[in-house]
Coordinates of C-alpha atoms and ligand atoms in Angstrom, one line a residue:
M213 CA 10.8 102.5 73.0
E214 CA 11.3 98.7 73.2
I215 CA 11.7 97.4 76.8
K216 CA 15.1 95.7 77.1
H217 CA 15.6 92.6 79.3
V218 CA 19.2 92.3 80.6
P219 CA 20.2 88.7 81.0
V220 CA 21.3 87.8 84.6
L221 CA 24.4 85.8 85.6
L222 CA 25.4 85.8 81.9
D223 CA 29.1 85.2 82.3
E224 CA 28.6 82.6 84.9
T225 CA 26.1 80.7 82.7
L226 CA 28.4 80.9 79.7
F227 CA 31.2 79.6 81.9
F228 CA 29.3 76.3 82.5
L229 CA 27.9 76.0 78.9
D230 CA 31.2 76.7 77.1
H231 CA 32.5 73.2 77.0
P232 CA 33.8 71.5 73.9
T233 CA 31.2 68.7 74.1
I234 CA 28.3 71.1 74.1
T235 CA 27.0 71.6 70.5
T236 CA 23.2 71.6 71.0
V237 CA 21.4 73.8 73.5
L238 CA 17.8 73.9 74.6
D239 CA 16.9 77.3 76.1
A240 CA 13.5 76.4 77.7
T241 CA 12.8 80.1 78.7
V242 CA 14.2 82.0 75.8
G243 CA 12.5 85.3 76.8
G244 CA 13.9 88.2 74.8
G245 CA 16.8 85.9 73.6
G246 CA 19.5 87.6 75.8
H247 CA 21.2 84.4 77.0
A248 CA 20.5 82.7 73.7
E249 CA 22.2 85.5 71.7
A250 CA 25.3 85.4 73.9
I251 CA 25.5 81.6 73.7
L252 CA 25.3 81.6 69.9
A253 CA 27.7 84.6 69.5
K254 CA 30.3 83.5 72.0
I255 CA 30.3 79.7 72.0
G256 CA 31.4 78.8 68.4
H257 CA 30.9 75.0 68.9
V258 CA 27.2 75.5 69.6
R259 CA 25.8 74.3 66.3
I260 CA 22.1 74.9 67.2
L261 CA 20.0 76.4 69.9
Y262 CA 16.3 75.4 70.4
G263 CA 14.6 78.2 72.2
F264 CA 11.1 78.0 73.7
D265 CA 8.9 80.3 75.7
R266 CA 5.3 80.1 76.8
D267 CA 4.8 83.8 76.0
E268 CA 4.0 84.6 72.4
Q269 CA 5.5 88.0 72.7
A270 CA 8.8 86.6 73.9
V271 CA 8.8 84.1 71.0
M272 CA 8.5 87.0 68.5
R273 CA 11.2 89.1 70.3
A274 CA 13.6 86.1 70.4
R275 CA 13.0 85.3 66.7
R276 CA 13.7 88.9 65.8
R277 CA 16.9 89.1 67.9
L278 CA 18.2 85.7 66.8
K279 CA 17.4 86.0 63.1
K280 CA 21.0 86.8 62.4
F281 CA 22.1 83.3 63.4
G282 CA 19.9 81.8 60.6
N283 CA 19.2 78.1 61.2
R284 CA 21.5 77.9 64.3
A285 CA 18.4 79.3 66.2
L286 CA 15.0 77.5 66.2
I287 CA 12.4 79.3 68.3
G288 CA 8.9 78.2 69.2
K289 CA 6.1 78.6 71.8
S290 CA 5.9 76.0 74.5
H291 CA 5.5 75.6 78.3
F292 CA 8.6 74.0 79.6
A293 CA 6.6 71.1 80.9
D294 CA 6.2 70.1 77.2
I295 CA 9.7 70.7 75.9
G296 CA 10.4 66.9 75.6
E297 CA 7.4 66.5 73.2
E298 CA 8.4 69.7 71.3
L299 CA 11.9 68.3 70.7
E300 CA 10.5 64.8 69.8
K301 CA 8.3 66.4 67.2
M302 CA 11.5 67.6 65.5
K303 CA 13.0 64.1 66.0
I304 CA 15.5 65.5 68.6
Y305 CA 15.8 63.1 71.5
K306 CA 18.8 64.5 73.3
V307 CA 20.7 67.8 73.7
D308 CA 24.0 68.8 75.3
A309 CA 22.7 71.6 77.5
V310 CA 19.4 72.8 79.0
L311 CA 19.0 76.4 80.3
M312 CA 16.0 77.4 82.4
D313 CA 16.0 81.1 83.4
L314 CA 12.9 81.2 85.5
G315 CA 10.3 83.9 86.3
G316 CA 9.3 86.8 84.1
S317 CA 11.1 89.1 81.7
S318 CA 11.5 92.9 81.9
F319 CA 8.9 93.2 79.2
H320 CA 6.5 91.6 81.7
F321 CA 7.3 93.8 84.6
D322 CA 7.9 97.0 82.8
D323 CA 4.9 97.0 80.5
P324 CA 1.9 98.3 82.5
D325 CA -0.5 96.6 80.1
R326 CA 0.7 93.2 81.2
G327 CA -0.4 94.0 84.8
F328 CA 2.6 92.5 86.6
S329 CA 3.7 95.7 88.4
F330 CA 2.0 98.0 90.9
K331 CA 4.3 100.9 89.9
A332 CA 2.1 101.9 87.0
R333 CA -1.7 101.5 86.4
G334 CA -2.6 98.5 84.4
P335 CA -5.2 95.7 84.2
L336 CA -4.9 92.9 86.8
D337 CA -3.7 90.4 84.2
M338 CA -0.2 88.9 85.0
R339 CA -0.5 86.1 82.4
M340 CA 2.7 85.0 80.7
D341 CA 0.7 83.0 78.3
T342 CA -2.0 85.3 77.2
S343 CA -4.1 82.5 75.7
Q344 CA -4.8 81.0 79.2
E345 CA -8.1 82.0 80.9
L346 CA -6.9 82.6 84.5
T347 CA -5.9 86.1 85.2
A348 CA -5.0 88.0 88.4
S349 CA -8.4 89.7 88.2
R350 CA -10.2 86.4 88.2
I351 CA -8.4 85.3 91.3
V352 CA -8.8 88.6 93.2
N353 CA -12.4 89.1 92.3
G354 CA -13.5 85.4 92.3
Y355 CA -11.6 83.3 94.8
S356 CA -12.9 82.8 98.3
E357 CA -11.3 84.7 101.2
A358 CA -9.7 81.5 102.4
A359 CA -8.2 80.7 99.0
L360 CA -6.7 84.2 98.9
V361 CA -5.2 83.8 102.3
K362 CA -3.6 80.5 101.1
I363 CA -2.1 82.1 98.0
F364 CA -0.8 85.1 99.9
S365 CA 0.8 83.0 102.6
E366 CA 2.1 80.1 100.5
F367 CA 3.4 82.0 97.5
G368 CA 4.1 85.4 99.1
E369 CA 5.0 84.2 102.6
E370 CA 3.0 87.3 103.7
R371 CA 2.5 87.7 107.5
Y372 CA -0.7 89.8 107.0
S373 CA -2.4 87.5 104.5
K374 CA -5.6 87.3 106.5
R375 CA -6.0 91.1 106.9
I376 CA -5.2 91.7 103.3
A377 CA -7.6 89.0 102.0
K378 CA -10.3 90.4 104.2
A379 CA -9.8 93.9 102.9
I380 CA -9.8 92.7 99.3
V381 CA -13.1 90.8 99.8
R382 CA -14.7 93.9 101.4
E383 CA -13.5 96.3 98.6
R384 CA -14.5 94.0 95.8
G385 CA -18.0 93.8 97.3
E386 CA -18.4 97.5 96.5
R387 CA -16.7 97.5 93.1
A388 CA -14.7 94.8 91.2
L389 CA -10.9 95.3 91.4
E390 CA -9.6 95.8 87.9
D391 CA -6.4 97.6 88.2
T392 CA -3.0 97.1 89.7
M393 CA -2.7 100.4 91.6
R394 CA -6.0 100.0 93.3
L395 CA -5.0 96.6 94.5
A396 CA -1.7 98.0 95.7
E397 CA -3.5 100.7 97.6
I398 CA -5.9 98.3 99.3
V399 CA -2.9 96.1 100.3
E400 CA -1.0 99.1 101.7
R401 CA -4.0 100.3 103.8
A402 CA -4.6 96.7 105.2
T403 CA -1.0 96.4 106.3
P404 CA 0.2 97.8 109.6
K405 CA 2.6 100.8 109.2
T406 CA 4.8 99.3 111.9
R407 CA 5.6 96.1 110.0
G408 CA 9.3 96.9 110.2
R409 CA 9.9 96.7 106.5
T410 CA 12.6 98.7 105.0
S411 CA 12.1 99.9 101.5
T412 CA 9.9 97.0 100.3
H413 CA 6.3 98.1 99.3
P414 CA 3.7 96.0 101.2
A415 CA 2.2 95.0 97.8
T416 CA 5.5 93.3 96.6
R417 CA 4.7 89.9 98.2
I418 CA 1.1 90.0 97.2
F419 CA 2.0 90.7 93.6
Q420 CA 4.6 87.9 93.6
A421 CA 2.0 85.5 95.1
L422 CA -0.6 86.4 92.5
R423 CA 1.9 86.0 89.7
I424 CA 2.9 82.6 90.9
A425 CA -0.7 81.5 91.2
V426 CA -1.8 82.9 87.8
N427 CA 1.0 81.2 86.0
G428 CA 1.2 78.1 88.1
E429 CA 4.9 78.8 88.3
L430 CA 5.8 76.2 90.8
D431 CA 3.4 73.4 89.6
S432 CA 5.5 71.7 87.1
L433 CA 9.0 73.0 87.9
A434 CA 10.4 69.8 89.4
A435 CA 9.0 67.6 86.7
S436 CA 10.3 70.0 84.0
I437 CA 13.8 69.9 85.5
E438 CA 13.7 66.1 85.6
N439 CA 12.4 66.1 82.0
G440 CA 15.2 68.4 81.0
V441 CA 17.8 66.1 82.6
D442 CA 16.2 63.1 80.8
H443 CA 16.8 64.8 77.5
L444 CA 20.5 65.4 78.1
N445 CA 23.3 63.4 76.5
E446 CA 25.8 61.9 78.9
G447 CA 28.1 64.7 80.1
G448 CA 25.4 67.3 79.2
R449 CA 24.6 70.2 81.6
I450 CA 21.5 71.7 83.0
A451 CA 21.7 75.3 84.3
V452 CA 18.7 76.7 86.2
I453 CA 18.4 80.4 87.4
S454 CA 15.8 81.1 90.0
F455 CA 14.6 84.4 91.5
H456 CA 12.9 83.6 94.8
S457 CA 13.4 81.1 97.7
L458 CA 10.3 79.1 96.8
E459 CA 11.7 78.4 93.3
D460 CA 15.2 77.9 94.5
R461 CA 14.1 75.3 97.1
I462 CA 12.5 73.2 94.3
V463 CA 15.5 73.6 92.0
K464 CA 17.9 72.6 94.8
Q465 CA 15.8 69.6 96.0
T466 CA 15.1 68.3 92.5
L467 CA 18.8 68.4 91.4
K468 CA 19.9 66.9 94.7
G469 CA 17.3 64.2 94.5
M470 CA 18.7 63.2 91.1
T471 CA 22.2 62.8 92.5
R472 CA 20.9 59.6 94.1
R473 CA 19.2 56.6 92.4
C474 CA 18.5 53.8 94.9
V475 CA 17.3 50.5 93.5
C476 CA 17.4 48.6 96.9
P477 CA 14.3 46.6 97.9
K478 CA 11.8 48.7 99.8
E479 CA 12.3 46.6 102.9
L480 CA 15.9 47.7 103.4
P481 CA 16.0 50.4 106.0
I482 CA 19.0 52.2 104.4
C483 CA 20.4 52.2 100.9
A484 CA 23.0 49.5 100.2
C485 CA 23.1 49.5 96.4
G486 CA 25.2 52.6 95.8
T487 CA 23.7 53.0 92.3
P488 CA 25.0 56.3 90.8
G489 CA 22.5 59.0 90.3
K490 CA 21.5 60.7 87.1
V491 CA 23.5 63.9 87.7
K492 CA 26.4 65.3 89.7
L493 CA 26.2 68.9 91.0
L494 CA 28.6 71.3 89.5
T495 CA 27.6 74.0 91.9
K496 CA 27.7 72.9 95.5
K497 CA 26.3 76.3 96.5
P498 CA 24.2 78.4 94.2
I499 CA 26.1 81.1 92.2
E500 CA 24.9 84.6 92.9
A501 CA 25.4 87.9 91.1
S502 CA 28.4 90.1 91.9
E503 CA 27.9 93.5 93.5
G504 CA 28.8 95.1 90.2
E505 CA 26.1 93.2 88.4
I506 CA 23.5 94.0 91.0
K507 CA 24.4 97.7 90.7
R508 CA 23.9 97.5 87.0
N509 CA 20.8 95.4 87.1
R510 CA 18.6 95.3 90.3
R511 CA 16.8 92.2 89.0
A512 CA 20.0 90.2 89.5
R513 CA 19.9 90.7 93.3
S514 CA 17.9 87.6 94.1
A515 CA 19.1 85.4 91.2
K516 CA 20.7 82.0 92.0
L517 CA 22.3 79.7 89.4
R518 CA 22.5 76.0 90.0
V519 CA 24.2 73.7 87.5
A520 CA 24.3 69.9 87.2
Q521 CA 25.9 67.4 84.8
R522 CA 24.3 64.3 83.3
L523 CA 25.9 61.1 84.3
A524 CA 25.7 57.8 82.3
A525 CA 22.0 57.0 81.6
Ligands
SAM648 C1 13.8 85.6 83.0 S1 13.0 85.4 81.5 C2 14.2 84.8 80.4 C3 15.1 85.8 79.8 C4 16.1 85.3 78.8 N1 17.0 84.3 79.4 C5 16.8 86.4 78.2 O1 18.0 86.5 78.5 O2 16.3 87.2 77.5 C6 12.0 84.1 81.8 C7 11.1 83.7 80.6 O3 10.6 82.5 80.9 C8 9.3 82.4 80.4 N2 8.6 81.4 81.2 C9 8.2 81.4 82.5 N3 7.7 80.3 82.8 C10 7.7 79.5 81.7 C11 7.3 78.1 81.4 N4 6.6 77.4 82.4 N5 7.5 77.6 80.2 C12 8.1 78.4 79.3 N6 8.5 79.6 79.4 C13 8.3 80.2 80.7 C14 8.7 83.8 80.6 O4 7.7 84.0 79.7 C15 9.9 84.7 80.3 O5 10.0 85.1 79.0

């Protein structure tokens, strides 16, 4: 049975993209094509949607799902840091909307062979782009204890990073760690039972941290958002959906940073030029999923949507 990814904050995203001036859309994380399909089906004035994903499997799924739209949907493989170049290859310099729905798809988390989840036994892989060399196994079996502590504390905000890293190094000395469930068991044993957590499994943060490290998820996010904004026509919109606080912080700061564009001489202590920024925020606070959506789709519980509009270049 094919794993289905349910798009999050779909109505809210469509609300911002359904604007008469929006005729070309770049979906920089097309995934299984859920948002893309709804955009093409429900927003008649969208002439063409360019969809990209770094995951080959996602590209194939999206192509299959969007085939019915003929040449209104053009799908390709690309990291979102390179979307500007991908568009320019097609001689497209500007679009009217950019969508970035960050993180992984259900077909990452629910397919044990991809190694993203500790709920089923699978290889310690976690790559979105399976052509890259770095896997979770390489990190867990090859990185120093100090490097593991850094990953677990920075990307997992895990209190017990040191204990967990120490346990991993001890266990891998006996036998390499190759599967998701063994890693989860080691993490569970290394974590005090009294940690005061409710229903969250102790391995949740460690798996999140490894996934972020394997895929370099935060590395080019700010630059890619800026790049997306630079490829927007005046009045165009960028919508970004994030799934954890580390991502959302970057989205928030990057969009906010682009609302200002000071060209004052460096010597001036405060800005006196009042030069308008590149964007204005359309969402002062992030939009979150309704209780109804969270009930239908647990993945929506941490989703945050932020939208900005391109001002005159
Ligand atoms: C949450 S899913 C998108 C789901 C999609 N909106 C849908 O409704 O089917 C995120 C997708 O982004 C892709 N992705 C994550 N980081 C990426 C990056 N740096 N560049 C391109 N795609 C990326 C993942 O492979 C995944 O398929």
